[in-house]
Each structure stands twice: as structure tokens, then as C-alpha cells.
Coordinates of C-alpha atoms and ligand atoms in Angstrom, one line a residue:
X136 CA 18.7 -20.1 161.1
X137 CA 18.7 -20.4 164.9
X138 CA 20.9 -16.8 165.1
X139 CA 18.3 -15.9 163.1
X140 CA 15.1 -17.0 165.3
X141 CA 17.2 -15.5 168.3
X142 CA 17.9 -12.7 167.1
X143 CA 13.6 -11.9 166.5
X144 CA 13.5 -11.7 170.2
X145 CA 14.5 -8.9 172.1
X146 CA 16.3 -10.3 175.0
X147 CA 16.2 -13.8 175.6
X148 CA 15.1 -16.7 172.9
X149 CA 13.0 -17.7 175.3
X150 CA 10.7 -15.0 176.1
X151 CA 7.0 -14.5 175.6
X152 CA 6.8 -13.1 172.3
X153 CA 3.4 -12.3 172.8
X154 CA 4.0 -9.1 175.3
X155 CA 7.0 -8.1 173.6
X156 CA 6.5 -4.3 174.5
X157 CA 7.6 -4.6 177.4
X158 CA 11.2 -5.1 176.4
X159 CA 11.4 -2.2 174.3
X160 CA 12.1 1.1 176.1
X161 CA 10.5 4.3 174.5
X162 CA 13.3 6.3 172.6
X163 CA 13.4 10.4 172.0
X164 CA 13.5 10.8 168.3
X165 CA 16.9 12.8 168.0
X166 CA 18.2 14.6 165.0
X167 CA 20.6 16.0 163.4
X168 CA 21.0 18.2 159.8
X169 CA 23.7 19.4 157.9
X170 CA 23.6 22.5 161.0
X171 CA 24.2 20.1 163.5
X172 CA 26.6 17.8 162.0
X173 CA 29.9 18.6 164.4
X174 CA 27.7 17.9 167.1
X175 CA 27.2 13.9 166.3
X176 CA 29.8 12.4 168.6
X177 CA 30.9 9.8 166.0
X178 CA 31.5 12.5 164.0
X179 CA 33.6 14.5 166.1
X180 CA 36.1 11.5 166.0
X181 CA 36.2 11.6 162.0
X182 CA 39.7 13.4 160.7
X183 CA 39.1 17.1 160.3
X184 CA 39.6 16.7 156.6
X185 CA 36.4 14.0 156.2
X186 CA 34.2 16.2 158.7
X187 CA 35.1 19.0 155.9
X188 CA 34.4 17.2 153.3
X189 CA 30.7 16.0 154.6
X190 CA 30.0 20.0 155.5
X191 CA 30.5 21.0 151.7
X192 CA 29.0 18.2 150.1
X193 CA 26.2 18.7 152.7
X194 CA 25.4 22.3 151.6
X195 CA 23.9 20.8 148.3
X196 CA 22.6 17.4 149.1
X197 CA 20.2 16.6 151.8
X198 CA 21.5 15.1 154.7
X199 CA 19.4 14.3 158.2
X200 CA 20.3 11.7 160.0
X201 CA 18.2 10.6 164.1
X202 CA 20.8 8.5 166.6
X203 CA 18.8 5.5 166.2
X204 CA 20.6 5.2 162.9
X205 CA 24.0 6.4 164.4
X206 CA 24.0 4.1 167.5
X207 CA 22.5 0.8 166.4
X208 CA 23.0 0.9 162.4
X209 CA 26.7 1.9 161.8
X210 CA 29.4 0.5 162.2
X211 CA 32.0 3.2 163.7
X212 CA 35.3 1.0 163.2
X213 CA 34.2 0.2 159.4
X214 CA 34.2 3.9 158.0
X215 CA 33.7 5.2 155.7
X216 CA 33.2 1.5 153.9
X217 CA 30.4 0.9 156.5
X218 CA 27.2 0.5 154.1
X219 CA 24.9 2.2 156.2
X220 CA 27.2 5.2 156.9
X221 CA 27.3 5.6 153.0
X222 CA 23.2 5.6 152.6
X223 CA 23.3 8.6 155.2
X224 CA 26.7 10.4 155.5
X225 CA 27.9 12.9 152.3
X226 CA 30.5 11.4 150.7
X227 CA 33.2 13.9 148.8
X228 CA 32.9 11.8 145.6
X229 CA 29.3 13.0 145.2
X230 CA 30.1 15.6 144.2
X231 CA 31.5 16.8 140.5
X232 CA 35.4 17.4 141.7
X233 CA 34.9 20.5 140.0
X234 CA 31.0 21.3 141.9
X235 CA 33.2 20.5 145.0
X236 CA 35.8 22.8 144.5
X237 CA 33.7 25.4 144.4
X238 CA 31.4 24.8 147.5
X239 CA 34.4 23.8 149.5
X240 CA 35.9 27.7 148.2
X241 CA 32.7 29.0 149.4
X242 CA 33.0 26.8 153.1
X243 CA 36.4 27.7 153.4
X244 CA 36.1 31.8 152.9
X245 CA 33.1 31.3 155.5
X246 CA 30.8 32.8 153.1
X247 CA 27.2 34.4 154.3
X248 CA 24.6 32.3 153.1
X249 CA 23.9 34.6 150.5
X250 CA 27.0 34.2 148.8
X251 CA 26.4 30.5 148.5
X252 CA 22.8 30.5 147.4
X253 CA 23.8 31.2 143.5
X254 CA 26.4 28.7 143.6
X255 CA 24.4 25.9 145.6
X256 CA 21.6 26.3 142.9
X257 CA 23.7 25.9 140.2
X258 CA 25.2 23.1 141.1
X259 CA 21.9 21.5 142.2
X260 CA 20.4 22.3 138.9
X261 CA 22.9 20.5 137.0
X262 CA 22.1 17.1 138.8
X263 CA 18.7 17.0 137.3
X264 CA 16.7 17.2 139.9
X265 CA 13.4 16.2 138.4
X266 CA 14.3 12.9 137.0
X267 CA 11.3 10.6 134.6
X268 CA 8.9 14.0 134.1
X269 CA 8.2 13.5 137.6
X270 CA 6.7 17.7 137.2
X271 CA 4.3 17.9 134.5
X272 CA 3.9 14.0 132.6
X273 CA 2.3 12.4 135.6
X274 CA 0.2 15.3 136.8
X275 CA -3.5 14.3 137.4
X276 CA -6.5 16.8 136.6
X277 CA -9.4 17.8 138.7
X278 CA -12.3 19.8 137.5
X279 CA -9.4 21.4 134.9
X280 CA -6.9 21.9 137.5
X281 CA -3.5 20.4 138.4
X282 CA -3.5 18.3 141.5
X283 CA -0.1 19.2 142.9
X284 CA 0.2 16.6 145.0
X285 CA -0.6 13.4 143.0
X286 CA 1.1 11.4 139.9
X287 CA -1.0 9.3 138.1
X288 CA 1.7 7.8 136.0
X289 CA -0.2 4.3 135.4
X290 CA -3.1 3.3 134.5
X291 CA -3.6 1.1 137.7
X292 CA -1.9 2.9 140.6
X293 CA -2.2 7.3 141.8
X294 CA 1.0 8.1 143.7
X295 CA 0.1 10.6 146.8
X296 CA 2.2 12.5 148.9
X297 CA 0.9 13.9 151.7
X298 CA 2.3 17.7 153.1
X299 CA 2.9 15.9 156.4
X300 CA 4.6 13.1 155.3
X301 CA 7.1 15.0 153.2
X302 CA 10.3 14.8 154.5
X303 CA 11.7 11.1 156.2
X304 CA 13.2 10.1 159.7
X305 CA 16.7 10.3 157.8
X306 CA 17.8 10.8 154.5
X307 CA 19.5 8.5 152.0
X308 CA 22.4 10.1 150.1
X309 CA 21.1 7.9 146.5
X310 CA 17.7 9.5 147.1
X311 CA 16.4 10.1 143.9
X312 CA 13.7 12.8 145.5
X313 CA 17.0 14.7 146.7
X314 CA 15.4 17.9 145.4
X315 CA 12.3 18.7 147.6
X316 CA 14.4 17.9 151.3
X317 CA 16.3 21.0 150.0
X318 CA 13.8 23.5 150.6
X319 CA 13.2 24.1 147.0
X320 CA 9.0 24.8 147.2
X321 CA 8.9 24.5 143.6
X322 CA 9.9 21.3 143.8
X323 CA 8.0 19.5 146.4
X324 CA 5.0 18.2 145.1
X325 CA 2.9 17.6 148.1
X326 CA -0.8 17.8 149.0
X327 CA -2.8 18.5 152.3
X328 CA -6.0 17.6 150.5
X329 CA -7.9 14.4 151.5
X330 CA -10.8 15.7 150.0
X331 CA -9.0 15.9 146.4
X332 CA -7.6 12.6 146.6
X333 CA -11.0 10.9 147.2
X334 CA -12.7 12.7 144.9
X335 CA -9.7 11.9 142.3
X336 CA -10.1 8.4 142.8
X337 CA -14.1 8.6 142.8
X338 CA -13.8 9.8 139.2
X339 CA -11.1 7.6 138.0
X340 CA -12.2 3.9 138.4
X341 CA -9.8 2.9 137.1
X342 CA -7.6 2.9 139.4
X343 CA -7.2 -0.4 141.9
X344 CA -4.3 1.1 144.0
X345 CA -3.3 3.9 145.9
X346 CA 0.9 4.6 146.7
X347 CA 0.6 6.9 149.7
X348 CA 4.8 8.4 149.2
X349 CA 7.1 11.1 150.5
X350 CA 9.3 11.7 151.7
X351 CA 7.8 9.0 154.4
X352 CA 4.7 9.0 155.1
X353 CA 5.4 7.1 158.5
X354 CA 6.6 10.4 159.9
X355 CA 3.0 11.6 159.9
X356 CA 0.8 11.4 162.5
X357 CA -1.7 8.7 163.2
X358 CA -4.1 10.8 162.9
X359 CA -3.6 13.0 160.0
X360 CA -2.9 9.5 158.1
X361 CA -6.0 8.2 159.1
X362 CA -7.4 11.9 157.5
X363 CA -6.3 10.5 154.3
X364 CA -6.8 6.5 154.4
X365 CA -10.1 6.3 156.5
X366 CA -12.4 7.7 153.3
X367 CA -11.3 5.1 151.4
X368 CA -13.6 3.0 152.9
X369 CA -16.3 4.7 151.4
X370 CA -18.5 2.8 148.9
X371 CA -17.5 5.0 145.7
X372 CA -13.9 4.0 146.3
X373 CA -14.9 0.3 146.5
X374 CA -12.6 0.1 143.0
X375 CA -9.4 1.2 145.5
X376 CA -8.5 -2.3 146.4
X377 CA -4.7 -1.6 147.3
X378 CA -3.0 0.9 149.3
X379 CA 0.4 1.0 149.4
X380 CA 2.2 2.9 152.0
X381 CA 6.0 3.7 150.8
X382 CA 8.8 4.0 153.6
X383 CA 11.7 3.6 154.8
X384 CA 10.4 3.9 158.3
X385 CA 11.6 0.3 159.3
X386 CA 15.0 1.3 158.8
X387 CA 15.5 4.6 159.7
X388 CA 12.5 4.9 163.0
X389 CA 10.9 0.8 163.7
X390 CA 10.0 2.9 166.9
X391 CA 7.4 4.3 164.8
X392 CA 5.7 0.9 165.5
X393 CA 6.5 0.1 169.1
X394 CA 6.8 2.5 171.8
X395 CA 6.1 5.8 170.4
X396 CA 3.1 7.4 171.4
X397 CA 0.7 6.6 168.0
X398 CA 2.4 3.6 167.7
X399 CA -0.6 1.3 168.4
X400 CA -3.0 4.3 166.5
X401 CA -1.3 3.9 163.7
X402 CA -1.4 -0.4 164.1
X403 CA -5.2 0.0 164.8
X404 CA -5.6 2.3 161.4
X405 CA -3.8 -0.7 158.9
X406 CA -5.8 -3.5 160.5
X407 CA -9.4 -1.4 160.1
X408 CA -8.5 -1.2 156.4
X409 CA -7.3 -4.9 156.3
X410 CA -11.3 -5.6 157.7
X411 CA -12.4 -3.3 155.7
X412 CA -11.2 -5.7 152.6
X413 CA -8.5 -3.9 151.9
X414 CA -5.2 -5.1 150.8
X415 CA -2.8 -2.9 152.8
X416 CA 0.9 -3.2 151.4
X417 CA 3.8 -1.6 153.3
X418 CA 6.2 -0.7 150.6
X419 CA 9.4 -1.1 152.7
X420 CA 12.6 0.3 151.2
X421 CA 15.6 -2.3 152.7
X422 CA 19.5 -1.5 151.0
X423 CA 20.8 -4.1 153.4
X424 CA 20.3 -7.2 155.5
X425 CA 21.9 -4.7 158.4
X426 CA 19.0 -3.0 158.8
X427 CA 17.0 -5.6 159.3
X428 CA 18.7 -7.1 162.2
X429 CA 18.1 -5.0 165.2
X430 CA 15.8 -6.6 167.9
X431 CA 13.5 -3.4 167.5
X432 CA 13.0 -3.8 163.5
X433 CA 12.3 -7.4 163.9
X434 CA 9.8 -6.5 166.4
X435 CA 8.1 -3.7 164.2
X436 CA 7.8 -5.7 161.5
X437 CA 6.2 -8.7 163.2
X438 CA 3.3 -6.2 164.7
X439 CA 2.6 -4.5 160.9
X440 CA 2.1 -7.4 159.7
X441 CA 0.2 -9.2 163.1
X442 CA -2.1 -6.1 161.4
X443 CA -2.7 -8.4 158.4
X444 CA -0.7 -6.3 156.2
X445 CA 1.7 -7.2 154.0
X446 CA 4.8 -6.2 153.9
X447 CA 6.8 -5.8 150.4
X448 CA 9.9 -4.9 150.0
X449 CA 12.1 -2.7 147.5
X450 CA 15.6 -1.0 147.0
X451 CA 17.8 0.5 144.5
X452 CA 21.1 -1.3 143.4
X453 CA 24.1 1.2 144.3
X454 CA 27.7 0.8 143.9
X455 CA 29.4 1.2 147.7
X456 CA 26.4 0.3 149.4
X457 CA 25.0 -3.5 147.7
X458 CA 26.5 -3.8 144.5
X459 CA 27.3 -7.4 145.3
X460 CA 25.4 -11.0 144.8
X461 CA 26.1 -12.2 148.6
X462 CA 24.0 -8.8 150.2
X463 CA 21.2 -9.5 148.0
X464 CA 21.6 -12.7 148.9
X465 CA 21.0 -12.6 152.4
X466 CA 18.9 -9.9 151.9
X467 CA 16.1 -11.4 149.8
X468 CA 16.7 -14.7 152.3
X469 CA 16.5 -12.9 155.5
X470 CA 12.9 -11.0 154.0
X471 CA 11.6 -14.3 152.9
X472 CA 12.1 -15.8 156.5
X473 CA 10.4 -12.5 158.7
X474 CA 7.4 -13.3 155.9
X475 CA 8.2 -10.1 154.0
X476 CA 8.2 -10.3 150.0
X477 CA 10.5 -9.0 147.9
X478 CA 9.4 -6.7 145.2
X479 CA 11.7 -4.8 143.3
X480 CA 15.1 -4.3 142.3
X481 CA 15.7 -1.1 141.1
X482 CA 18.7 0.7 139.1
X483 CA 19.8 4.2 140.8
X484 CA 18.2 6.7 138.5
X485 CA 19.4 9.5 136.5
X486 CA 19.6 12.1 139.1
X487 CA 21.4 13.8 142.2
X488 CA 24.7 11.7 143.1
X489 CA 24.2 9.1 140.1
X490 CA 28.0 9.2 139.2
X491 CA 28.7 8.0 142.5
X492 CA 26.1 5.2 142.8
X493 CA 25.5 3.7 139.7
X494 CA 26.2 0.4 138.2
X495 CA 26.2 -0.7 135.0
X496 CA 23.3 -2.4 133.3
X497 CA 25.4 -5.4 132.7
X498 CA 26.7 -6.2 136.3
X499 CA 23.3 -5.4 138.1
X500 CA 22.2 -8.3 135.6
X501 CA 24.4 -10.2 136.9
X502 CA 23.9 -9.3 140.6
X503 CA 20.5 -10.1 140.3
X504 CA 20.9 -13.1 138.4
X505 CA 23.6 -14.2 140.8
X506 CA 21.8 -13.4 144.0
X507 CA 18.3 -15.3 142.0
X508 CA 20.2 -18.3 141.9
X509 CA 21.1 -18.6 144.8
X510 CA 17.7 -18.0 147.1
X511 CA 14.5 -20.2 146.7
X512 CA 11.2 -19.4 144.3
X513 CA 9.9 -17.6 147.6
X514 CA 12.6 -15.2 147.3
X515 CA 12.2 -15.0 143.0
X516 CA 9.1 -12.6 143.7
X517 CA 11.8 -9.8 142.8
X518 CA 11.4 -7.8 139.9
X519 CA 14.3 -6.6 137.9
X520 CA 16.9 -4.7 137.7
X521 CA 14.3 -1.9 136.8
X522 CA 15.1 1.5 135.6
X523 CA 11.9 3.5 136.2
X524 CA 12.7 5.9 133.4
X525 CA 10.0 8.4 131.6
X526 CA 7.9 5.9 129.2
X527 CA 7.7 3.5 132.1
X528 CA 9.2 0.8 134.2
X529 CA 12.1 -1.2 132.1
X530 CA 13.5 -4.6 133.1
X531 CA 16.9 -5.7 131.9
X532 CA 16.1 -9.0 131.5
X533 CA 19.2 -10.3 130.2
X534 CA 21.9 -10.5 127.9
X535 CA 22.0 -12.7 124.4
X536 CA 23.0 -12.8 121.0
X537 CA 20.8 -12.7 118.0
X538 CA 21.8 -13.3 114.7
X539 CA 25.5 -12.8 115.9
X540 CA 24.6 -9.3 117.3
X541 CA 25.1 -9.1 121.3
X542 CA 22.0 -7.8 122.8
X543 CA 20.2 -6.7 126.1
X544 CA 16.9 -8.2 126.5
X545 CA 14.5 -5.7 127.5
X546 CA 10.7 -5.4 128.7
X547 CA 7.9 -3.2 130.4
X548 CA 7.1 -3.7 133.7
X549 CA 4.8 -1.1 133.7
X550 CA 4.1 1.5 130.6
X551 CA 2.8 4.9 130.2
X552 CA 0.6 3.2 128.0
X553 CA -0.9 -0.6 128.8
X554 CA -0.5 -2.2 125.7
X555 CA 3.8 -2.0 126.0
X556 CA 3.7 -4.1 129.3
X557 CA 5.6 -7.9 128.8
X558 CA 6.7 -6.9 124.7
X559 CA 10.3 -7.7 125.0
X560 CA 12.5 -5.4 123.0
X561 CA 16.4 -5.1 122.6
X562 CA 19.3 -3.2 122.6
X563 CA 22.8 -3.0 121.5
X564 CA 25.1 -4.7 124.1
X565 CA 26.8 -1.6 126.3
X566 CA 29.2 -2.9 128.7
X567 CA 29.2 1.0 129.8
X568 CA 25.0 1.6 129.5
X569 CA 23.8 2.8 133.0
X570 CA 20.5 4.1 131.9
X571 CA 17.8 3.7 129.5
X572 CA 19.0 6.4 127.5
X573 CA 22.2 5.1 126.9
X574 CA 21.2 1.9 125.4
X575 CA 20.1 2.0 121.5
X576 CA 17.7 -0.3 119.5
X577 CA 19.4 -3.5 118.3
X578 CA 19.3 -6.1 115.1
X579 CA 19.0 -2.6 112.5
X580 CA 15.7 -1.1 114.4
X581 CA 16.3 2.4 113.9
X582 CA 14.0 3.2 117.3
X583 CA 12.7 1.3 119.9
X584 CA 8.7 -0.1 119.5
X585 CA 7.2 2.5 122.0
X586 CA 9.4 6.2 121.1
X587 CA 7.2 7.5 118.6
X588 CA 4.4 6.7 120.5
X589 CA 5.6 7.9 123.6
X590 CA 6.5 11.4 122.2
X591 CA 3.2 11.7 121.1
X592 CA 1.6 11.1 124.3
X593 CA 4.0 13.5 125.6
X594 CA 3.2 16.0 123.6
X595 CA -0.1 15.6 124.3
X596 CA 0.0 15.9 128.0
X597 CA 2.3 19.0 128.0
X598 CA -0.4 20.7 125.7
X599 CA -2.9 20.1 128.5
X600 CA -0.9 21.7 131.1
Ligands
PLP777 C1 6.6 1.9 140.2 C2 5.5 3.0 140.1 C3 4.2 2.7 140.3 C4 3.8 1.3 140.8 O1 4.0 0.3 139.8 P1 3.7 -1.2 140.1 O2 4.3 -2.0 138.9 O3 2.2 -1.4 140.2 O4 4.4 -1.5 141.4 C5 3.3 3.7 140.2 N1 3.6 4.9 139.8 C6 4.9 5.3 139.6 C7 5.2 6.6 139.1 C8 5.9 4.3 139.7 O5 7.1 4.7 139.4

């Protein structure tokens, strides 16, 4: 506990906490893309064979990494086990062997870019970029048209992402919106449109929150987020109780907070909607208890939330990285203590590098159960593990046997429609199962409750587009 209290504190435990700026010295935002990547000086002492292997795998997954992440987050004499350099740095083995063969053909003959388009394409397309419907199922409509840049997935809550906010400080290799930091324009679903939004929400009162996404919307601009939050002051968006800002900011950039230029612009903005009556939820995205230990993240987070925002936090499960009770452990423990509340436990969806990542149903039950045991009710806020698959938000809530038959416990967090939230269903037992689709209905059930239902409603909405 006392590391812990020290460690809060930039310099010494015994500092005035209450000018804290001060200690923290203004940094250049620095990065560096699969272009740049022999130019990382950690990365120039890697063997020539794993600086290889990050250039091919890099041609088809995102990779962007700022030396914030390099200097104070990884570390160098831990690779490549070290859990941050996993989150950031291609690996070979996400890649197909036989996908990586033929990109690391392509590298090797020096191809021309244009050689390697067709092939990078290909390969992208078969890792399902556009996991859950994520295109055309959630896709709001305003005055008959498609609003690009919003999901309204459910009932309660319209995802937005901003055209500013769409790419993020750095990228995680496990990122499950891979596609659209790979220049494909069809994919990125973004939206310059304040306007749209407001008038979106005006119409829809039933909606009580609003996910501002990305990318990271952090990387924005004070003032071009204010452009989009400031409205929702208005009157006629009274029923907009919650905003949510998704990010990952507090890892990759807590600078964003401090000492760069906005820093206190975009401070000022949170706490206006916080007197305004809002409930202003930062959505913070933590893998690991590393990144929550540096002097400058501990100071970031203690001005959000000295903004009267709350900070709640969220993370996929992923083998390599935290597929292990003790780092949830001390995760959740170390969030509970800086007064941040832990959210969600996810399970790494069906898209991108899944092969490499995932875990099976099974063990990131037992994870979670492991790691819930162990931390107090403050901590047993966390929801999960949840696979946020097309008909909504599933829980695996455990394992059992009924009648004899083994069986997952299963339930809604959310649902495309209301009514399936909190109906627990099962499954067959699947020591293999690392998605919703792999699991079928249990105890004779030919289908699970909501599938007819759901393709219905699917139906449906693709007729209206
Ligand atoms: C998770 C999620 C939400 C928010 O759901 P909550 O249960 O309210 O946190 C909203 N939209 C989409 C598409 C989601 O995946």
C-alpha cells in the first residue's frame, strides 16, 4: 500500500500534491509507423530476424507506436515476453504462417507497393475485418439517410466517432478496430457532424448515453471536442444523461492531461458538463497494472477525475498479454485504490489477430472467477467475461451440470432487443469454444431463445438499408 501511495507522487512522498504541475516537464509527442520502425532505437538492438518479422507483419496490421510508450512502458530486457511490447509491437505469430509467408516473399523481393497492395488486401480480408455487423446492423437513420458515423446498437446508448478522433496515440496489436488505422476509407466509419449527432439524439429520446469512440477521441483537440460535447447541454438533449468518452489515452499519452497545451481546456470542458448535471464517464481501456504505474498516469488520472468525472475502466482478456488471475488481480486492486471502477471484462473478438490472442471460454471463466475472488466487492463491479458478439453483449457466467449434461451458463448484458437482457441460457460444455458461435444450445434446445428472433430483426434492418 505505501509503494503504492508513493508511487502517486511524482518525486518525493512528500510533496504538495496540490501543484503537482510543476513536476511534470512538457513532453514532444513522438511517433513512429510501420515507415519508421528501424528508426526506434530499442528496435535497432532487436536480432535482424525479429525486426524482419515486425516489418512484414506490420504491412497488414496497424502498428503506431509514440516514445512515451517505448521509454517508460516497456521493458527492454523482458522481450518479446514484455506485456506491453506485445499490445504494441507485431508479433510473427499474427499472422497465418501461410499469410506470412507470403508478405515476408513480397518484403524480401523488395516489392513496389503496388505489387503488395493485392496481396495485403487479401490477407486483410480474410481476418474479418468488420466483426458484430459493426457496417450495416447498427447504422442509425436521419431524415432517411445513414449516419455514417454513429451505431446505435442499444436501445440506451449511440456510439459516436468523431473524424478527428479516429486514429489513437498508439495502436494495440488485439485491436478489434484493426481495419480503419489501415487506410481502408470504406471502413472507417467516422463523422465530422455535431450537428447530426444532436439532432440524432433530439429525435431519439430514448437514449440516456452517449459513447464518444475512435480510434481515441483524446487525440482530438480541446476544441473540436468541445464542438461535439458542448450542445449537449441544450435543453432538448436533457434525456442525454451520460457521456461516455472511450480511450486509451491514459495509457498510451496521460500527457494529454498535464502539460500539453489543451491539457487544462480539455479538464475545463469535463467539469462544465459535470455542472451541467451531467454524468461524465471516462471509459479507460487498462490491459495491465504496468500502465498504470508511471508518476504521470497517476497524475492524469487524479486531475480527470478532480473534474468530477468518473473514471471506469475496461479491457479485453488476451493470451500473452493478461491471460492470468494474479494481473487481473492487481489490476482490478490497483483501479479500486486510484478510485477508478472496473467495468468490463471482455473476450478478444472474432477479428484481426484472434488466433494469436484468444482464450478459451472456459479459462477466461476461470481467470475472472480467480482474480473475483481474490479482490474486495469494490473491485466485483466487473462485468464478465463478455463477448460482444452480433445479437448483443454475452456473459459467460459459468460452468455447471444440469441433468448430467455439462453446461456454460450464459446471459445478456446487453441485447439488440431489451427484453433478452438477465434470461440466462446455456450451452454445451466446449473446452475448445472461443466465441459465441462456437458454443451450441444445451439440455436438447435445438437453438438458442433469441436466434430466430434475432434473424428477423436482421433481416429487417438490412431491408432498410
Ligand atoms: C458495449 C456497447 C455499448 C454500451 O453498453 P453498456 O452495457 O451500456 O456499457 C453500446 N454500444 C455498443 C455497440 C456496445 O458494444
Amino acid at each position: 500500500m505505501e509503494a503504492l501511495a508513493h508511487a502517486c507522487q511524482p518525486d518525493q512522498a512528500d510533496e504538495d500534491i496540490s501543484t503537482p504541475e510543476a513536476h511534470f516537464s512538457p513532453r514532444e509527442f513522438k511517433v513512429y509507423t510501420h515507415r519508421q520502425l528501424d528508426r526506434i532505437r530499442q528496435v535497432q538492438a532487436l536480432s535482424e530476424q525479429q525486426r524482419f518479422e515486425m516489418k512484414v507483419v506490420s504491412q497488414v496490421l496497424p502498428f503506431r507506436v509514440n516514445d512515451y510508450v517505448l521509454d517508460e512502458l516497456i521493458d527492454w530486457n523482458n522481450i518479446p515476453d514484455d506485456p506491453i511490447f506485445r499490445l504494441v509491437f507485431p508479433q510473427r505469430e499474427m499472422l497465418q504462417p501461410e499469410h506470412f509467408d507470403e508478405v515476408a516473399a513480397l518484403v524480401r523481393a523488395d516489392a513496389s507497393s503496388a505489387e503488395m497492395a493485392p496481396v495485403i488486401k487479401r490477407v486483410r480480408d480474410a481476418l474479418n475485418p468488420h466483426p458484430a455487423g459493426q457496417m450495416d446492423l447498427n447504422l442509425p437513420m436521419l431524415d432517411g439517410e445513414p449516419l455514417p458515423g454513429m451505431q446505435h446498437k442499444y436501445r440506451e446508448t449511440v456510439l459516436f466517432f468523431p473524424s478527428q478522433g479516429q486514429v489513437c496515440h498508439s495502436y494495440c496489436t488485439f485491436c478489434f478496430r484493426w481495419a480503419q488505422f489501415v487506410g481502408d476509407k470504406e471502413l472507417r466509419f467516422a463523422s465530422s457532424e455535431a450537428d447530426q449527432l444532436h439532432r440524432y439524439l433530439a429525435e431519439h429520446r430514448e437514449v440516456s448515453d452517449l459513447l464518444v469512440t475512435g480510434g481515441d477521441p483524446m487525440v482530438m483537440k480541446a476544441r473540436h471536442l468541445r464542438g461535439y460535447l458542448e450542445g449537449l447541454k441544450k435543453p432538448e438533449l436533457a434525456h442525454v444523461t451520460n457521456i461516455r468518452i472511450g480511450s486509451k489515452s491514459l495509457t498510451f499519452w496521460p500527457y494529454r492531461f498535464v502539460t500539453d497545451p489543451d491539457a487544462d481546456d480539455v479538464l475545463a470542458l469535463l467539469r462544465e458538463l459535470v455542472d451541467a448535471g451531467k454524468h461524465v464517464a471516462f471509459m479507460a481501456h487498462f490491459n495491465h497494472w504496468r500502465e498504470m504505474e508511471t508518476p504521470i498516469c497517476r497524475e492524469a488520472i487524479r486531475r480527470i477525475r478532480a473534474t468530477g468525472a468518473q473514471i471506469r475502466t475496461q479491457a479485453p482478456l488476451l493470451h500473452h498479454i493478461n491471460d492470468d488471475a494474479d494481473t487481473w488481480t492487481r489490476m482490478w486492486r490497483t483501479q479500486v485504490q486510484l478510485g477508478l471502477v472496473p467495468y468490463y471484462m471482455f473476450v478478444e473478438r472474432d477479428t484481426g489477430a484472434q488466433h494469436y490472442f484468444e482464450v478459451p471460454l472456459v479459462k477466461a471463466w476461470e481467470i475472472y472467477r480467480e482474480a473475483m475472488q481474490r479482490v474486495s466487492g469494490l473491485a466485483r463491479t466487473a462485468r464478465g467475461p463478455s463477448m460482444s458478439a452480433d445479437p448483443g453483449k454475452v456473459e459467460i457466467q459459468g460452468v455447471t451440470e444440469i441433468n448430467g449434461e455439462k453446461v456454460f451458463v450464459l446471459r445478456f448484458i446487453q441485447g439488440r432487443n431489451p427484453d433478452w437482457v438477465q434470461r440466462p441460457f446455456f450451452a454445451r460444455y466446449d473446452e475448445t469454444a472461443t466465441w459465441l458461435p462456437d458454443l451450441k444450445p444445451a439440455l436438447g434446445a435445438e437453438k438458442f431463445f433469441y436466434e430466430e428472433e434475432f434473424d428477423a430483426l436482421k433481416d429487417e434492418k438490412l431491408a432498410l438499408i
